Amino acid sequence: MKNTALQIGKAICYVLLFLGCQVLTSFIVQFAFGLKIGFEMSVTGEVLNEQELIARMTELLMASINWITMLSGIVTILFLLVFFKIRKQRLANEANLFRFEKVYILPLILLGAAFAMFVLCMLNFLPLPESLLESYAEASSWLNTGSILSSILSTVITAPIVEEIIFRGLVLSRLKRVMPVWVAVFLSSLAFGVVHGQLLWIAYAFVLGIVFAIVAECTKSTAASVLVHMVFNLVGMFGGYLGITETWQILLAVVVSAAVMAGTLSYIIKRKKTAA
């Protein structure tokens, strides 16, 4: 019982660390922007009311959201590196960042791309409430602010690495020590979904978390789930430019992507059973 509470407590602490680094980084950046605006006002003599000040601050934050995300991810990793160094452990070992067989690379890439297209098409196809879609579009637009370089560095590289280390590498592995694997997968995926905040993000991030966990478990490597995550985010960023708008195109993309997802997941699971 004591060990169960200990491992669950560790898992919760890793999630709180992830969220805490985001909050702390955002606070520091907001403080820096506040100083910047204050300095500019003192130099130019410009006077801003409360609403104008909030609008200016919001504009600066939105333009820098990718860099904030990237910075918070770096802070998280640095903290973990120092933490495990003090404990004379290696983050790579604790987070299961091991090499995986090269034969998995193509299926993992196809899985990530297919899942991204499936989500994109289903969101356009399902009869979801307009308010929910507007909220999702507004939240998603934050990720497209700034340069393409900052979006790629933040969304395609930093976020997948940090999130997989936290949720599949550390949270899932700790939960597995004291509960059945399927329960650990469910809880870690639920936490992964919840931290995304927006309702649609929570829904499909939960499902994604389960897929990423299956990949990590079958390949025995969090590095494999990082690859799928990176491809998913990359295709998600640029998939909208494919011009899939007609109903028949959306249906075809849903069917094809679902088939690819099923095929690649089946291959990955079967290969694990064969290897075992």
Short mmCIF file of N, CA, C and O in Angstrom, two decimals, residues 66-130:
data_model
loop_
_atom_site.label_atom_id
_atom_site.label_comp_id
_atom_site.label_asym_id
_atom_site.label_seq_id
_atom_site.Cartn_x
_atom_site.Cartn_y
_atom_site.Cartn_z
N ASN A 66 4.94 30.19 -29.04
CA ASN A 66 5.79 29.05 -29.40
C ASN A 66 7.11 29.08 -28.63
O ASN A 66 7.60 28.04 -28.18
N TRP A 67 7.68 30.28 -28.50
CA TRP A 67 8.94 30.39 -27.77
C TRP A 67 8.73 30.11 -26.29
O TRP A 67 9.60 29.53 -25.62
N ILE A 68 7.57 30.52 -25.75
CA ILE A 68 7.25 30.24 -24.35
C ILE A 68 7.14 28.74 -24.12
O ILE A 68 7.66 28.19 -23.14
N THR A 69 6.44 28.07 -25.04
CA THR A 69 6.29 26.61 -24.94
C THR A 69 7.64 25.92 -25.00
O THR A 69 7.92 24.99 -24.23
N MET A 70 8.48 26.38 -25.92
CA MET A 70 9.80 25.79 -26.07
C MET A 70 10.64 26.03 -24.81
O MET A 70 11.32 25.10 -24.33
N LEU A 71 10.59 27.23 -24.28
CA LEU A 71 11.36 27.56 -23.09
C LEU A 71 10.91 26.74 -21.89
O LEU A 71 11.74 26.22 -21.13
N SER A 72 9.60 26.60 -21.72
CA SER A 72 9.09 25.81 -20.59
C SER A 72 9.50 24.35 -20.73
O SER A 72 9.79 23.68 -19.72
N GLY A 73 9.53 23.84 -21.95
CA GLY A 73 9.98 22.47 -22.18
C GLY A 73 11.44 22.30 -21.81
O GLY A 73 11.82 21.29 -21.19
N ILE A 74 12.25 23.26 -22.20
CA ILE A 74 13.69 23.20 -21.88
C ILE A 74 13.89 23.24 -20.37
O ILE A 74 14.72 22.50 -19.82
N VAL A 75 13.14 24.11 -19.69
CA VAL A 75 13.23 24.21 -18.24
C VAL A 75 12.85 22.89 -17.59
O VAL A 75 13.51 22.43 -16.65
N THR A 76 11.81 22.25 -18.11
CA THR A 76 11.37 20.95 -17.57
C THR A 76 12.46 19.90 -17.70
O THR A 76 12.76 19.17 -16.74
N ILE A 77 13.05 19.82 -18.89
CA ILE A 77 14.10 18.82 -19.12
C ILE A 77 15.33 19.10 -18.26
O ILE A 77 15.92 18.17 -17.68
N LEU A 78 15.71 20.35 -18.16
CA LEU A 78 16.87 20.71 -17.34
C LEU A 78 16.64 20.33 -15.88
O LEU A 78 17.54 19.80 -15.21
N PHE A 79 15.44 20.60 -15.40
CA PHE A 79 15.12 20.24 -14.01
C PHE A 79 15.23 18.73 -13.81
O PHE A 79 15.81 18.26 -12.82
N LEU A 80 14.70 17.97 -14.76
CA LEU A 80 14.75 16.50 -14.65
C LEU A 80 16.17 15.98 -14.72
O LEU A 80 16.55 15.05 -13.99
N LEU A 81 16.98 16.57 -15.59
CA LEU A 81 18.37 16.16 -15.70
C LEU A 81 19.11 16.38 -14.39
O LEU A 81 19.86 15.50 -13.92
N VAL A 82 18.91 17.55 -13.78
CA VAL A 82 19.56 17.86 -12.50
C VAL A 82 19.03 16.95 -11.40
O VAL A 82 19.80 16.40 -10.58
N PHE A 83 17.71 16.75 -11.39
CA PHE A 83 17.07 15.91 -10.36
C PHE A 83 17.63 14.50 -10.38
O PHE A 83 18.02 13.95 -9.33
N PHE A 84 17.69 13.90 -11.56
CA PHE A 84 18.18 12.52 -11.65
C PHE A 84 19.69 12.44 -11.48
O PHE A 84 20.22 11.42 -11.02
N LYS A 85 20.39 13.51 -11.85
CA LYS A 85 21.84 13.55 -11.63
C LYS A 85 22.14 13.52 -10.14
O LYS A 85 23.05 12.80 -9.68
N ILE A 86 21.38 14.28 -9.37
CA ILE A 86 21.55 14.30 -7.91
C ILE A 86 21.29 12.91 -7.33
O ILE A 86 21.97 12.48 -6.39
N ARG A 87 20.32 12.22 -7.90
CA ARG A 87 19.97 10.87 -7.43
C ARG A 87 20.86 9.79 -8.05
O ARG A 87 20.63 8.60 -7.85
N LYS A 88 21.87 10.24 -8.82
CA LYS A 88 22.81 9.34 -9.49
C LYS A 88 22.09 8.37 -10.43
O LYS A 88 22.38 7.16 -10.48
N GLN A 89 21.13 8.92 -11.16
CA GLN A 89 20.38 8.17 -12.15
C GLN A 89 20.42 8.92 -13.47
O GLN A 89 20.75 10.11 -13.51
N ARG A 90 20.09 8.24 -14.55
CA ARG A 90 20.07 8.88 -15.87
C ARG A 90 18.64 9.04 -16.33
O ARG A 90 17.83 8.11 -16.27
N LEU A 91 18.32 10.25 -16.79
CA LEU A 91 16.97 10.54 -17.27
C LEU A 91 16.59 9.59 -18.40
O LEU A 91 15.45 9.10 -18.45
N ALA A 92 17.53 9.30 -19.30
CA ALA A 92 17.23 8.42 -20.43
C ALA A 92 16.76 7.05 -19.96
O ALA A 92 15.82 6.47 -20.51
N ASN A 93 17.41 6.52 -18.92
CA ASN A 93 17.02 5.21 -18.39
C ASN A 93 15.68 5.28 -17.66
O ASN A 93 14.82 4.40 -17.82
N GLU A 94 15.50 6.33 -16.85
CA GLU A 94 14.27 6.46 -16.07
C GLU A 94 13.06 6.69 -16.96
O GLU A 94 11.95 6.30 -16.62
N ALA A 95 13.27 7.33 -18.11
CA ALA A 95 12.17 7.63 -19.03
C ALA A 95 12.08 6.63 -20.19
O ALA A 95 11.32 6.84 -21.13
N ASN A 96 12.88 5.57 -20.12
CA ASN A 96 12.86 4.52 -21.16
C ASN A 96 13.17 5.06 -22.56
O ASN A 96 12.57 4.61 -23.55
N LEU A 97 14.10 5.98 -22.64
CA LEU A 97 14.49 6.53 -23.93
C LEU A 97 15.57 5.65 -24.56
O LEU A 97 16.72 6.04 -24.70
N PHE A 98 15.16 4.47 -24.95
CA PHE A 98 16.08 3.50 -25.51
C PHE A 98 15.94 3.44 -27.03
O PHE A 98 14.91 3.85 -27.59
N ARG A 99 16.96 2.91 -27.68
CA ARG A 99 16.86 2.68 -29.12
C ARG A 99 15.83 1.60 -29.39
O ARG A 99 15.67 0.67 -28.60
N PHE A 100 15.15 1.73 -30.52
CA PHE A 100 14.21 0.68 -30.92
C PHE A 100 14.60 0.16 -32.29
O PHE A 100 15.38 0.79 -33.01
N GLU A 101 14.07 -0.98 -32.64
CA GLU A 101 14.44 -1.61 -33.91
C GLU A 101 14.09 -0.72 -35.10
O GLU A 101 13.02 -0.10 -35.14
N LYS A 102 15.00 -0.67 -36.08
CA LYS A 102 14.79 0.18 -37.25
C LYS A 102 13.58 -0.23 -38.06
O LYS A 102 12.99 0.59 -38.78
N VAL A 103 13.18 -1.49 -37.95
CA VAL A 103 12.05 -1.99 -38.71
C VAL A 103 10.76 -1.28 -38.31
O VAL A 103 9.77 -1.26 -39.06
N TYR A 104 10.74 -0.65 -37.13
CA TYR A 104 9.56 0.06 -36.66
C TYR A 104 9.43 1.47 -37.27
O TYR A 104 8.35 2.06 -37.22
N ILE A 105 10.49 2.02 -37.80
CA ILE A 105 10.51 3.43 -38.17
C ILE A 105 9.40 3.79 -39.16
O ILE A 105 8.62 4.73 -38.93
N LEU A 106 9.33 3.07 -40.28
CA LEU A 106 8.30 3.38 -41.29
C LEU A 106 6.89 3.20 -40.74
O LEU A 106 6.04 4.10 -40.93
N PRO A 107 6.56 2.09 -40.06
CA PRO A 107 5.22 1.96 -39.48
C PRO A 107 4.89 3.09 -38.50
O PRO A 107 3.75 3.57 -38.47
N LEU A 108 5.87 3.52 -37.71
CA LEU A 108 5.62 4.60 -36.75
C LEU A 108 5.33 5.92 -37.46
O LEU A 108 4.44 6.68 -37.06
N ILE A 109 6.08 6.19 -38.53
CA ILE A 109 5.85 7.42 -39.31
C ILE A 109 4.46 7.38 -39.95
O ILE A 109 3.70 8.37 -39.90
N LEU A 110 4.11 6.25 -40.52
CA LEU A 110 2.79 6.10 -41.15
C LEU A 110 1.67 6.23 -40.12
O LEU A 110 0.63 6.84 -40.39
N LEU A 111 1.89 5.66 -38.94
CA LEU A 111 0.90 5.74 -37.87
C LEU A 111 0.65 7.18 -37.46
O LEU A 111 -0.50 7.62 -37.33
N GLY A 112 1.73 7.94 -37.24
CA GLY A 112 1.58 9.34 -36.83
C GLY A 112 0.89 10.17 -37.89
O GLY A 112 -0.01 10.98 -37.58
N ALA A 113 1.28 9.98 -39.16
CA ALA A 113 0.67 10.75 -40.26
C ALA A 113 -0.79 10.39 -40.43
O ALA A 113 -1.65 11.26 -40.62
N ALA A 114 -1.11 9.08 -40.38
CA ALA A 114 -2.49 8.64 -40.56
C ALA A 114 -3.39 9.14 -39.44
O ALA A 114 -4.52 9.58 -39.69
N PHE A 115 -2.89 9.10 -38.22
CA PHE A 115 -3.70 9.55 -37.09
C PHE A 115 -3.99 11.05 -37.21
O PHE A 115 -5.10 11.51 -36.92
N ALA A 116 -2.99 11.82 -37.63
CA ALA A 116 -3.18 13.26 -37.80
C ALA A 116 -4.24 13.56 -38.85
O ALA A 116 -5.12 14.41 -38.65
N MET A 117 -4.17 12.86 -39.99
CA MET A 117 -5.16 13.07 -41.05
C MET A 117 -6.55 12.62 -40.59
O MET A 117 -7.56 13.25 -40.92
N PHE A 118 -6.60 11.53 -39.82
CA PHE A 118 -7.88 11.05 -39.31
C PHE A 118 -8.54 12.10 -38.42
O PHE A 118 -9.73 12.39 -38.56
N VAL A 119 -7.76 12.68 -37.52
CA VAL A 119 -8.29 13.70 -36.60
C VAL A 119 -8.73 14.93 -37.38
O VAL A 119 -9.83 15.47 -37.16
N LEU A 120 -7.89 15.41 -38.31
CA LEU A 120 -8.23 16.59 -39.11
C LEU A 120 -9.53 16.39 -39.87
O LEU A 120 -10.40 17.27 -39.89
N CYS A 121 -9.68 15.25 -40.49
CA CYS A 121 -10.87 14.99 -41.31
C CYS A 121 -12.10 14.78 -40.45
O CYS A 121 -13.19 15.25 -40.80
N MET A 122 -11.97 14.07 -39.36
CA MET A 122 -13.12 13.81 -38.50
C MET A 122 -13.65 15.10 -37.88
O MET A 122 -14.86 15.26 -37.70
N LEU A 123 -12.75 16.03 -37.55
CA LEU A 123 -13.19 17.30 -36.98
C LEU A 123 -14.00 18.10 -37.99
O LEU A 123 -14.90 18.86 -37.63
N ASN A 124 -13.67 17.95 -39.28
CA ASN A 124 -14.43 18.63 -40.33
C ASN A 124 -15.73 17.90 -40.67
O ASN A 124 -16.66 18.50 -41.22
N PHE A 125 -15.78 16.64 -40.34
CA PHE A 125 -16.90 15.81 -40.77
C PHE A 125 -17.97 15.67 -39.69
O PHE A 125 -19.17 15.64 -39.99
N LEU A 126 -17.56 15.58 -38.44
CA LEU A 126 -18.52 15.37 -37.36
C LEU A 126 -19.39 16.60 -37.12
O LEU A 126 -18.92 17.74 -37.21
N PRO A 127 -20.67 16.40 -36.81
CA PRO A 127 -21.59 17.54 -36.55
C PRO A 127 -21.39 18.10 -35.14
O PRO A 127 -22.24 17.95 -34.26
N LEU A 128 -20.27 18.75 -34.93
CA LEU A 128 -19.96 19.30 -33.61
C LEU A 128 -20.57 20.68 -33.44
O LEU A 128 -20.77 21.41 -34.43
N PRO A 129 -20.88 21.11 -32.21
CA PRO A 129 -21.44 22.44 -31.97
C PRO A 129 -20.51 23.54 -32.50
O PRO A 129 -19.29 23.44 -32.36
N GLU A 130 -21.10 24.57 -33.07
CA GLU A 130 -20.31 25.65 -33.64
C GLU A 130 -19.42 26.32 -32.60
O GLU A 130 -18.28 26.69 -32.87
#
